[in-house]
PDB file of C-alpha atoms in Angstrom:
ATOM      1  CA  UNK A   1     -67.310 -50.211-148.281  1.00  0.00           C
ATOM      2  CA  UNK A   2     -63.841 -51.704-147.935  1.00  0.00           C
ATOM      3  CA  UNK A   3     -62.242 -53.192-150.477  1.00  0.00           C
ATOM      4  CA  UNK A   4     -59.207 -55.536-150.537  1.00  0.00           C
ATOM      5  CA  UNK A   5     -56.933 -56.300-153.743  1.00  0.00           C
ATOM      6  CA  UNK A   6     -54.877 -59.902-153.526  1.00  0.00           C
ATOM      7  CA  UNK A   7     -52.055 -58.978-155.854  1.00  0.00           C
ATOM      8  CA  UNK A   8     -49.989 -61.830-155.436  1.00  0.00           C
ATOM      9  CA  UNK A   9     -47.704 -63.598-158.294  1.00  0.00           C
ATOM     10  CA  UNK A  10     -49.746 -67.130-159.798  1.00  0.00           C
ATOM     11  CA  UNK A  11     -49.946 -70.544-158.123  1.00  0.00           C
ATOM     12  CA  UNK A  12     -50.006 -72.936-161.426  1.00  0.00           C
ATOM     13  CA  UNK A  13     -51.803 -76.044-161.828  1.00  0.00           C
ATOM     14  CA  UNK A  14     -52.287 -75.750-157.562  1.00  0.00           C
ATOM     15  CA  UNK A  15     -56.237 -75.314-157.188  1.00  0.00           C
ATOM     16  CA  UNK A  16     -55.155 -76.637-153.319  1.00  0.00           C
ATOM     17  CA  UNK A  17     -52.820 -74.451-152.680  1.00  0.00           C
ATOM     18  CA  UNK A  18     -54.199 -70.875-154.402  1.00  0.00           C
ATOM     19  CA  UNK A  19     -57.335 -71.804-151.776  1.00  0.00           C
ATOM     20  CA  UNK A  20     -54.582 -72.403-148.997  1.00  0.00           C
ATOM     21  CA  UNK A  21     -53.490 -69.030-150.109  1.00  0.00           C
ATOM     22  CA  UNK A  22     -56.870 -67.476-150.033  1.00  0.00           C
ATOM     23  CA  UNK A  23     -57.736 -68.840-146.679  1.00  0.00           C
ATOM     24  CA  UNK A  24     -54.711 -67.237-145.524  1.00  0.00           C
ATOM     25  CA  UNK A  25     -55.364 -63.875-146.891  1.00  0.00           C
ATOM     26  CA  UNK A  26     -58.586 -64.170-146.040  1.00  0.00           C
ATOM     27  CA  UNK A  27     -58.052 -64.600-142.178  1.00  0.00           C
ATOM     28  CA  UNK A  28     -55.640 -61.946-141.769  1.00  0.00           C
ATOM     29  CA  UNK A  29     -57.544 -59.461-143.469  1.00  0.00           C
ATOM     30  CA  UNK A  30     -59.308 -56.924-141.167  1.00  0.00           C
ATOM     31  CA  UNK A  31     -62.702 -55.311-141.485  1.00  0.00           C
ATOM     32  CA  UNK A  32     -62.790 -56.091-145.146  1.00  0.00           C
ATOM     33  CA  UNK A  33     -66.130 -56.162-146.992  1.00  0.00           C
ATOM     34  CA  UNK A  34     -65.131 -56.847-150.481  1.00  0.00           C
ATOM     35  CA  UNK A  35     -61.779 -59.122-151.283  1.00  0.00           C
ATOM     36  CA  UNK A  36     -60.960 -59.284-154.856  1.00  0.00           C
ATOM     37  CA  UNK A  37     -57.944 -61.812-156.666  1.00  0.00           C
ATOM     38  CA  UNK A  38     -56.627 -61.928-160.181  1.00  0.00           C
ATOM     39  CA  UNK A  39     -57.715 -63.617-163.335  1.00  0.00           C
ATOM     40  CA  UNK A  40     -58.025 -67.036-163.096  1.00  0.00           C
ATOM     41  CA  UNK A  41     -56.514 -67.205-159.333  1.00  0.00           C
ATOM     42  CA  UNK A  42     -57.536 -70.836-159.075  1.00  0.00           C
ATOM     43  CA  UNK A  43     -55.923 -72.586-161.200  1.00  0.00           C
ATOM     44  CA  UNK A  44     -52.919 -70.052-162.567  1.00  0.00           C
ATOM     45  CA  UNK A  45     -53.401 -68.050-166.304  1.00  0.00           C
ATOM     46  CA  UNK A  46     -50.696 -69.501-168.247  1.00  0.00           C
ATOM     47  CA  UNK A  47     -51.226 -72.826-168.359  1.00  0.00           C
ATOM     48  CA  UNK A  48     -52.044 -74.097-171.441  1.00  0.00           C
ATOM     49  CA  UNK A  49     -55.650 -75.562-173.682  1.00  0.00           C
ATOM     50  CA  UNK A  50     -55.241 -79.306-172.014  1.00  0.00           C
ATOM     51  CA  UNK A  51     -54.181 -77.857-168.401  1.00  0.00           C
ATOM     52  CA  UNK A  52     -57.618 -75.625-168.663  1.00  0.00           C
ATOM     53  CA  UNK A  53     -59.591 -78.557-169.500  1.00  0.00           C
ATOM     54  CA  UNK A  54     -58.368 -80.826-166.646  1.00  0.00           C
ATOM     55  CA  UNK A  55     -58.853 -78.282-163.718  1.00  0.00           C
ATOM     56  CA  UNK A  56     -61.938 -76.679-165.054  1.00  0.00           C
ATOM     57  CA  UNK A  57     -64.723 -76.648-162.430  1.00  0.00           C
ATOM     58  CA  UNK A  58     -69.034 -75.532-162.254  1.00  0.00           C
ATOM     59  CA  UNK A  59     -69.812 -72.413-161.255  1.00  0.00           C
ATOM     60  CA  UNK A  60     -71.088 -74.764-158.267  1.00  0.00           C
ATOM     61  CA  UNK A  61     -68.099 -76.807-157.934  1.00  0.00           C
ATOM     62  CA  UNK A  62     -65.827 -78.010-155.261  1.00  0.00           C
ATOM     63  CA  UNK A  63     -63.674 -74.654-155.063  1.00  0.00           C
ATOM     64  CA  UNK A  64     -66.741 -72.887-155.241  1.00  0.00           C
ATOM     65  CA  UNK A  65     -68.078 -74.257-152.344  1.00  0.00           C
ATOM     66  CA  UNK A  66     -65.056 -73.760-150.393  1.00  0.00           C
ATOM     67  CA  UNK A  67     -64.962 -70.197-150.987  1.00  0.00           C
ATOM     68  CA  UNK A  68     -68.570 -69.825-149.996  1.00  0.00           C
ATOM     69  CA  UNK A  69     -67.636 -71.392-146.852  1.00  0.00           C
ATOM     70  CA  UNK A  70     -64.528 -68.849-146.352  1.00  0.00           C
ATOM     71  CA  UNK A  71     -66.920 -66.145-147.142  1.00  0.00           C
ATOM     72  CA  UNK A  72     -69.102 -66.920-144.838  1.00  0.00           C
ATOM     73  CA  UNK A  73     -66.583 -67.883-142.224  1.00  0.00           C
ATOM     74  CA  UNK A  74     -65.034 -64.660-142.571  1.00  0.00           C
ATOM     75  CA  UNK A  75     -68.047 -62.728-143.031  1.00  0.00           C
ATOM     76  CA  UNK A  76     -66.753 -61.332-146.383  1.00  0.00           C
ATOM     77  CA  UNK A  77     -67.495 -61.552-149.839  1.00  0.00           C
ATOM     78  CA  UNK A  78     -65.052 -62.603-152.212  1.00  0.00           C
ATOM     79  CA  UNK A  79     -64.449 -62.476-156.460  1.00  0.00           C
ATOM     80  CA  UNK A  80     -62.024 -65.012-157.461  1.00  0.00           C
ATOM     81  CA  UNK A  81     -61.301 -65.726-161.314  1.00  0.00           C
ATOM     82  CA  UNK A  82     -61.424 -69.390-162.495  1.00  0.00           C
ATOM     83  CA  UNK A  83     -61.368 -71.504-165.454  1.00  0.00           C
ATOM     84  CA  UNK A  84     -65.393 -72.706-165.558  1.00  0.00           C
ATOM     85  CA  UNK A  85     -67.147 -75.726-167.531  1.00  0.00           C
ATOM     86  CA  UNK A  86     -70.312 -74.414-168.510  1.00  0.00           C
ATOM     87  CA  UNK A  87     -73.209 -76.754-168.415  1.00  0.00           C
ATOM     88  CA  UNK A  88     -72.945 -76.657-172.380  1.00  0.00           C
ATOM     89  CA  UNK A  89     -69.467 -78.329-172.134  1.00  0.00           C
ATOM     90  CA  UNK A  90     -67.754 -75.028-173.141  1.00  0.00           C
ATOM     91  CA  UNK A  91     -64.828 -73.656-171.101  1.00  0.00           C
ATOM     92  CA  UNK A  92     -65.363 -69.733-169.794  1.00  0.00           C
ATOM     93  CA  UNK A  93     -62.555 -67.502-168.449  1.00  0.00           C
ATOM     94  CA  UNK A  94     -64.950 -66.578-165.063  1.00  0.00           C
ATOM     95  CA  UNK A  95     -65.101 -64.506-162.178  1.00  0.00           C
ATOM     96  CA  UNK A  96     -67.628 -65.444-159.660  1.00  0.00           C
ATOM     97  CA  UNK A  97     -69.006 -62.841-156.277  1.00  0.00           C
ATOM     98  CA  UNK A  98     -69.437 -64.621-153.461  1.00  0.00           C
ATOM     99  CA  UNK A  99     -71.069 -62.837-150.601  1.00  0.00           C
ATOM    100  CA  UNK A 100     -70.722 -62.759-147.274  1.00  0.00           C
ATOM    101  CA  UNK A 101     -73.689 -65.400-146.722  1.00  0.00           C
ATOM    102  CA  UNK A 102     -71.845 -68.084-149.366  1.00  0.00           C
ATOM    103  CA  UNK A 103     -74.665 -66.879-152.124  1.00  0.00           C
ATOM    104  CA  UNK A 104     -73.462 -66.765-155.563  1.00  0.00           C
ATOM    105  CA  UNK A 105     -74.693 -63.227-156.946  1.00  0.00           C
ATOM    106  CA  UNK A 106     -72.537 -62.945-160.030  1.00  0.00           C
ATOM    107  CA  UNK A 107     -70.713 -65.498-162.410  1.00  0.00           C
ATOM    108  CA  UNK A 108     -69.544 -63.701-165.046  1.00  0.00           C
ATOM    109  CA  UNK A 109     -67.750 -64.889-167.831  1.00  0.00           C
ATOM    110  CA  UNK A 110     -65.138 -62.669-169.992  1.00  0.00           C
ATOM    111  CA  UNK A 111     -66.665 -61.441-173.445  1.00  0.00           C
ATOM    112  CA  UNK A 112     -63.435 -60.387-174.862  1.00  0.00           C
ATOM    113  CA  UNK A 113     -60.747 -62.690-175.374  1.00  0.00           C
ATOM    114  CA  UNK A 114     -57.280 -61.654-175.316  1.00  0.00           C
ATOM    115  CA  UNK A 115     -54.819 -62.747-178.194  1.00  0.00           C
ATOM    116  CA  UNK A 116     -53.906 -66.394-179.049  1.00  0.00           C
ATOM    117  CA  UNK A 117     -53.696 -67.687-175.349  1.00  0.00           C
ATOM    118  CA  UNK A 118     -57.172 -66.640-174.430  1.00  0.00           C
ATOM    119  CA  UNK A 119     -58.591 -67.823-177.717  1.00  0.00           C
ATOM    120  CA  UNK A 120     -56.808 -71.593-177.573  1.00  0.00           C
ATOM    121  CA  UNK A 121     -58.103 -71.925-173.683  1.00  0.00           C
ATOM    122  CA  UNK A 122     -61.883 -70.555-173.547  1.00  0.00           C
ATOM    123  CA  UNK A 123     -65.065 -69.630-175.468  1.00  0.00           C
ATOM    124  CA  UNK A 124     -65.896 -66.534-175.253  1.00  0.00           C
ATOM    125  CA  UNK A 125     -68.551 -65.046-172.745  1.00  0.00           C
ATOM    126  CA  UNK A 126     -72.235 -64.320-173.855  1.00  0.00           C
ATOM    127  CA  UNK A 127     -73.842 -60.797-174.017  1.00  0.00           C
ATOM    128  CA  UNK A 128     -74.429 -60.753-170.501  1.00  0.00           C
ATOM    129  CA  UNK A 129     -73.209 -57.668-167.758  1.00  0.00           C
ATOM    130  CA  UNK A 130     -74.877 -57.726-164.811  1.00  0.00           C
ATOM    131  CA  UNK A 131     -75.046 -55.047-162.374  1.00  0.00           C
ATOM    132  CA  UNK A 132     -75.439 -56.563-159.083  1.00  0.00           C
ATOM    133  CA  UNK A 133     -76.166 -55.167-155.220  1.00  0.00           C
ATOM    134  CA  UNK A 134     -73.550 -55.727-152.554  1.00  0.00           C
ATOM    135  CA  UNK A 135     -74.199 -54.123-148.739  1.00  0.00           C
ATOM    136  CA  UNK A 136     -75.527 -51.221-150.657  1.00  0.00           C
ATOM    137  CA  UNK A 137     -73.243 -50.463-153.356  1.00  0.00           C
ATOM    138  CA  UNK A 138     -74.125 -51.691-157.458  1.00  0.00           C
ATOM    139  CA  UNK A 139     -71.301 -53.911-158.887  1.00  0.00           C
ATOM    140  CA  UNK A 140     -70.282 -54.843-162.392  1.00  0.00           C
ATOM    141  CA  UNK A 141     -67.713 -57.338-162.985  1.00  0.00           C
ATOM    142  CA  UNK A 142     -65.352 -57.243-166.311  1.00  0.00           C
ATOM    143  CA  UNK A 143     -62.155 -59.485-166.850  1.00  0.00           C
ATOM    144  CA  UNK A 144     -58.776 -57.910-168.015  1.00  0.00           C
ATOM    145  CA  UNK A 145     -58.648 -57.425-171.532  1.00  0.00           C
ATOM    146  CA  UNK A 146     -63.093 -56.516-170.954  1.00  0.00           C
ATOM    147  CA  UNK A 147     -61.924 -53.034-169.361  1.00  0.00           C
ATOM    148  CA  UNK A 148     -59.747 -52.022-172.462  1.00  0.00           C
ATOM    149  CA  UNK A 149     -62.940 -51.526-174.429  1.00  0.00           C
ATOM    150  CA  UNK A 150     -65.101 -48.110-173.523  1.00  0.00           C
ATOM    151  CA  UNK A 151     -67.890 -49.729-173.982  1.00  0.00           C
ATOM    152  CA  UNK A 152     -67.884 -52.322-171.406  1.00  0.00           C
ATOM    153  CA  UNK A 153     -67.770 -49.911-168.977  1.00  0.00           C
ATOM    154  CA  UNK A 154     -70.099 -47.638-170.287  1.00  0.00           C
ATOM    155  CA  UNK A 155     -73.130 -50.002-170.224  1.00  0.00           C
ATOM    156  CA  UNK A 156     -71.978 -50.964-166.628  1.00  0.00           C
ATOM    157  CA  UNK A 157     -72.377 -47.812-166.004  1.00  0.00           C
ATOM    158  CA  UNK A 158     -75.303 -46.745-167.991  1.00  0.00           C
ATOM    159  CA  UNK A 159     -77.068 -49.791-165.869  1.00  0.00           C
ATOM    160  CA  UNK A 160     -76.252 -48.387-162.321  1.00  0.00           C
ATOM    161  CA  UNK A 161     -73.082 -49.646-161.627  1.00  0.00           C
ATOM    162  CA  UNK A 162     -71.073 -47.470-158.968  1.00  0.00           C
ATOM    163  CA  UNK A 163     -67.974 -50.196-158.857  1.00  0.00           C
ATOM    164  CA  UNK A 164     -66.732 -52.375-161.109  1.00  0.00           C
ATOM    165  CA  UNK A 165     -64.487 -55.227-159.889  1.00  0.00           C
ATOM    166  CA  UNK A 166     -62.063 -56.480-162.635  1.00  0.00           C
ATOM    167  CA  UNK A 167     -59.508 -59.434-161.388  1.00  0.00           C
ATOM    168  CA  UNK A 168     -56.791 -58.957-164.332  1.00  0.00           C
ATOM    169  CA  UNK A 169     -53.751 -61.229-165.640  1.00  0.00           C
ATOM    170  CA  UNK A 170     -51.973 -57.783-167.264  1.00  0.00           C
ATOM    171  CA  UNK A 171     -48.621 -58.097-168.382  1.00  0.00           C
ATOM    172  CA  UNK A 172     -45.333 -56.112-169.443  1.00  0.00           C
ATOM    173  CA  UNK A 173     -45.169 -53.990-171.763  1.00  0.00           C
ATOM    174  CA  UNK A 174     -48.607 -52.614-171.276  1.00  0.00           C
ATOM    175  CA  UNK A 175     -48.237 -51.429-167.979  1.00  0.00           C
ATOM    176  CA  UNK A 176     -49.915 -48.202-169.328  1.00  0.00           C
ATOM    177  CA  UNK A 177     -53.640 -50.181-168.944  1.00  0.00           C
ATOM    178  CA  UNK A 178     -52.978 -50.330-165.158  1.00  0.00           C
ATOM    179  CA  UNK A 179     -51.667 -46.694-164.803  1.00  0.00           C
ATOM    180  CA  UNK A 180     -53.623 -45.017-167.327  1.00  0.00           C
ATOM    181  CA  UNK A 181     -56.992 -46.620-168.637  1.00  0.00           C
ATOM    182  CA  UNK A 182     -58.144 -47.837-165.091  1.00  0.00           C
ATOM    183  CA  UNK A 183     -58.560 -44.185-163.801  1.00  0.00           C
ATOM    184  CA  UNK A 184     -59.904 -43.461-167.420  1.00  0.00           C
ATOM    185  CA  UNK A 185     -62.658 -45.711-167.255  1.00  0.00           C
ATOM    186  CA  UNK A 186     -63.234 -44.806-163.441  1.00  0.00           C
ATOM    187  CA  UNK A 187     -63.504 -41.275-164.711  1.00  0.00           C
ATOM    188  CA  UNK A 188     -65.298 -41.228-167.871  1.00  0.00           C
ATOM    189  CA  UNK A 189     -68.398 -43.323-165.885  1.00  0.00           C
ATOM    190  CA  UNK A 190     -68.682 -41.514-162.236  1.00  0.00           C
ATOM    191  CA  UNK A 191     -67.646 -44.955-160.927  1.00  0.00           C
ATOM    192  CA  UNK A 192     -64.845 -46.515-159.218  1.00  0.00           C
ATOM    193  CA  UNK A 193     -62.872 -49.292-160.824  1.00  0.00           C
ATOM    194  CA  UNK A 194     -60.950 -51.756-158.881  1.00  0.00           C
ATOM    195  CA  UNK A 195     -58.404 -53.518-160.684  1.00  0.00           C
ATOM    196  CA  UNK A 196     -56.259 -56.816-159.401  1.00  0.00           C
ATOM    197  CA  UNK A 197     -53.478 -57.791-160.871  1.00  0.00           C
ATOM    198  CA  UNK A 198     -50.759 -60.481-160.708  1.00  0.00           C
ATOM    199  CA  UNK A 199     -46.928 -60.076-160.255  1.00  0.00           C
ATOM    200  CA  UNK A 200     -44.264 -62.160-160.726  1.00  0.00           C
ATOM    201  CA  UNK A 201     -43.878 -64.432-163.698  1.00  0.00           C
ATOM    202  CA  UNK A 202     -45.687 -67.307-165.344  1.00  0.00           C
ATOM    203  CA  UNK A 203     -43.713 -69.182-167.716  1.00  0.00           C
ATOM    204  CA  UNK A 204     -42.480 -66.041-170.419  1.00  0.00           C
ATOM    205  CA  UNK A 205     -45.096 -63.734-169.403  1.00  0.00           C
ATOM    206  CA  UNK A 206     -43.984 -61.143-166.963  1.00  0.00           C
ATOM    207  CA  UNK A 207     -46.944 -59.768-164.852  1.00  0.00           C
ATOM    208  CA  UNK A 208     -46.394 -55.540-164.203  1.00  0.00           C
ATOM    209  CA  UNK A 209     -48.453 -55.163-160.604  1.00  0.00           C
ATOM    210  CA  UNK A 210     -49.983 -52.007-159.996  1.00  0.00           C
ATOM    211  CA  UNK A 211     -53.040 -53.034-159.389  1.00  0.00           C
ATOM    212  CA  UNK A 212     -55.306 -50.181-158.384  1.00  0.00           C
ATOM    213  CA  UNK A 213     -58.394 -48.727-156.706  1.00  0.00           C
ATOM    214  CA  UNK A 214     -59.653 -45.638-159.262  1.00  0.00           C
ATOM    215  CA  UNK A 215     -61.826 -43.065-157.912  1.00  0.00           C
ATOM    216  CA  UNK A 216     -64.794 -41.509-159.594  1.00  0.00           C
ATOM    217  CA  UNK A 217     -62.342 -38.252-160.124  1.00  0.00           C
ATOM    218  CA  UNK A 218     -59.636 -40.876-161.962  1.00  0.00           C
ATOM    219  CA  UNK A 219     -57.482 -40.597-159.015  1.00  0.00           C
ATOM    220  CA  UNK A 220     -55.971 -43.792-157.560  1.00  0.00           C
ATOM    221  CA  UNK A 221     -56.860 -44.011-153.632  1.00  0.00           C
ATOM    222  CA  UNK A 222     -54.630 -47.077-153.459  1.00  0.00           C
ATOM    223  CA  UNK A 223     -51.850 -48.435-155.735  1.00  0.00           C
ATOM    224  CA  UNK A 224     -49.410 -51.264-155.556  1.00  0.00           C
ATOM    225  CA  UNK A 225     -46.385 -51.661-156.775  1.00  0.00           C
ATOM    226  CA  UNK A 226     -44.913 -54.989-158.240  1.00  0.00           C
ATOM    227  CA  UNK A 227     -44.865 -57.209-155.022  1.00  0.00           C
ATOM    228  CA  UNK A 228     -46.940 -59.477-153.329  1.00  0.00           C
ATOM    229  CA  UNK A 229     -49.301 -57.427-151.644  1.00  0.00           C
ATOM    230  CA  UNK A 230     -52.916 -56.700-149.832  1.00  0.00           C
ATOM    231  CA  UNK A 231     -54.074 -53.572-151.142  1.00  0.00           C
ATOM    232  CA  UNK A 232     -56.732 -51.675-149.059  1.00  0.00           C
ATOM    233  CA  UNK A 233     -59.263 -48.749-149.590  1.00  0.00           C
ATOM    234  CA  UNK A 234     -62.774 -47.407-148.331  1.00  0.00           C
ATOM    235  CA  UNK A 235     -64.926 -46.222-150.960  1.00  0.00           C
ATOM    236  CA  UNK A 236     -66.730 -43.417-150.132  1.00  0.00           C
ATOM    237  CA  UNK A 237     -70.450 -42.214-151.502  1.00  0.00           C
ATOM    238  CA  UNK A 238     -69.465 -38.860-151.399  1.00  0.00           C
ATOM    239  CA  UNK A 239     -66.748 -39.430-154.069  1.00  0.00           C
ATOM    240  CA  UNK A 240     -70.020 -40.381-156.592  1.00  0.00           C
ATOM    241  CA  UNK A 241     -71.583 -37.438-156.165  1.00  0.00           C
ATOM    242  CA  UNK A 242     -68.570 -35.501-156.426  1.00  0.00           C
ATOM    243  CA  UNK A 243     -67.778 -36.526-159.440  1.00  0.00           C
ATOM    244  CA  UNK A 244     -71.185 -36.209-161.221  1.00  0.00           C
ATOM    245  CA  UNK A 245     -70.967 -32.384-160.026  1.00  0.00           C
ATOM    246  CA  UNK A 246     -67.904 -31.180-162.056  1.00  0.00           C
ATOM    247  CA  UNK A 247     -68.395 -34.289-164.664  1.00  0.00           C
ATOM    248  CA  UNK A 248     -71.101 -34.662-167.162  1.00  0.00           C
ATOM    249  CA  UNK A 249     -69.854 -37.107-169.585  1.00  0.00           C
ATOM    250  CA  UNK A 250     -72.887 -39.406-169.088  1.00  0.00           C
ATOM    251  CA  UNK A 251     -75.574 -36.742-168.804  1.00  0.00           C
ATOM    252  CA  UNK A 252     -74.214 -34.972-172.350  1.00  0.00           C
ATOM    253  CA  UNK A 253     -74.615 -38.173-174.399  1.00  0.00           C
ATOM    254  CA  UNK A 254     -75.886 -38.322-177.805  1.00  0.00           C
ATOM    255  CA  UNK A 255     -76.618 -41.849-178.448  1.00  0.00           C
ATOM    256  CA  UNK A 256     -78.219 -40.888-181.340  1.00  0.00           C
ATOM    257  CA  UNK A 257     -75.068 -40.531-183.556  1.00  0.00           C
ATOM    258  CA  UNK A 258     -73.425 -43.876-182.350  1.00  0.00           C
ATOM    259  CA  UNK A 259     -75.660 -46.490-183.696  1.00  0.00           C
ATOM    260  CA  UNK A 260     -72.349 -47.083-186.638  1.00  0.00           C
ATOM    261  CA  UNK A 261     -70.059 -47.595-183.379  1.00  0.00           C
ATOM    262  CA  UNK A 262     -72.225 -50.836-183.014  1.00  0.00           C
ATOM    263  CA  UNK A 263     -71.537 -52.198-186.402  1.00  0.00           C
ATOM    264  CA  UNK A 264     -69.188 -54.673-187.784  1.00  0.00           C
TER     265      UNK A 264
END
């Protein structure tokens, strides 16, 4: 499976023109089975509580219905990050797979909320990680700040999932989260991990780049650097079983003696 990364700096307040932007992207990318943009790529991450609330959108909405049309058009599928109005009035921080057909198989909305922005714009996401099928490969999504807990991966991976697709907003100083924990995570679970970042700035936050493709053996088989840029990789099945050969994190378990880890 190919896989393409968007890393591109933020459009705010411009649902128009970040869908301008995908079309673009979209049409000159070449033999790509999987493209994959940042954190709230619709609408911009630093916008503000009220902002949020104006350009919020269904899961079904207009924008999502125009990406389903790209997909198809393209013959592609496509995870985009958006601000989404639930049908119980809440506002989610949500990614959304599109696939190739214009079918919704995932809308998944981000469990862990990330400091005093996060927390002022959206509710937080239910207890809900899907592990869905894409032209043959298992996918988990997470959101940014999701992937900096072990366990959100692990119960990705525990479920299946060979890939998990994060769209990110990660910012300086913590550049360390795209350089070191992404290939952790990819590493610790026999999975790959494909992380998409902003660059650029939004207001004072400074977006850091690198976003990634991790391999199953925690290297990176494609890394950006901190421009605007389509980054490209084939995953390979081979790489799975590799790693599950010389790695046996999941097989030497003991969940047995981490119930506490669960508690408050």
């Amino acid at each position: 499976m190919r896989i393409a990364l968007y890393q591109c700096p933020p459009l705010p307040l411009d649902v128009a023109g970040n869908l301008q932007r995908l079309r673009e992207t979209a049409q000159q990318a070449d033999n790509i089975d999987l493209l994959v943009l940042p954190e709230m790529f619709l609408t911009g991450y630093n916008i503000g509580a009220q902002a949020v609330a104006e350009l919020a959108q269904a899961h079904d909405g207009d924008a999502a219905q125009q990406i389903a049309k790209l997909a198809k058009a393209t013959g592609m599928a496509i995870v985009y990050g958006y601000p989404e109005r639930g049908a119980d009035g809440h506002i989610y921080n949500s990614a959304q797979l599109i696939d190739a057909h214009g079918k919704s198989l995932c809308n998944y909305r981000k469990t862990h909320l990330f400091g005093e922005l996060d927390h002022s714009m959206f509710s937080q996401g239910p207890n809900s990680f899907p592990v869905i099928e894409l032209n043959g490969w298992k996918l988990g999504l997470l959101i940014c700040y999701d992937l900096e807990f072990p366990e959100n991966t692990r119960r990705l991976a525990l479920a299946g999932a060979e890939v998990i697709v994060v769209p990110t907003a990660n910012m300086v100083p913590f550049e360390f989260i795209a350089d070191v924990t992404v290939r952790c995570r990819a590493f610790e679970n026999h999975c790959y991990v494909a992380y998409a970042n902003y660059c650029g700035h939004e207001g004072e936050i400074h977006y850091c780049g690198q976003s990634s493709i991790a391999a199953p053996n925690g290297k990176q088989i494609a890394l950006a650097e901190q421009d605007e840029t389509l980054l490209v990789a084939t995953l390979q099945r081979q790489q799975l079983t590799d790693a599950k050969s010389g790695n046996f994190y999941l097989a030497d378990r003991r969940p047995e003696l981490y119930g506490e880890l669960s508690k408050g």
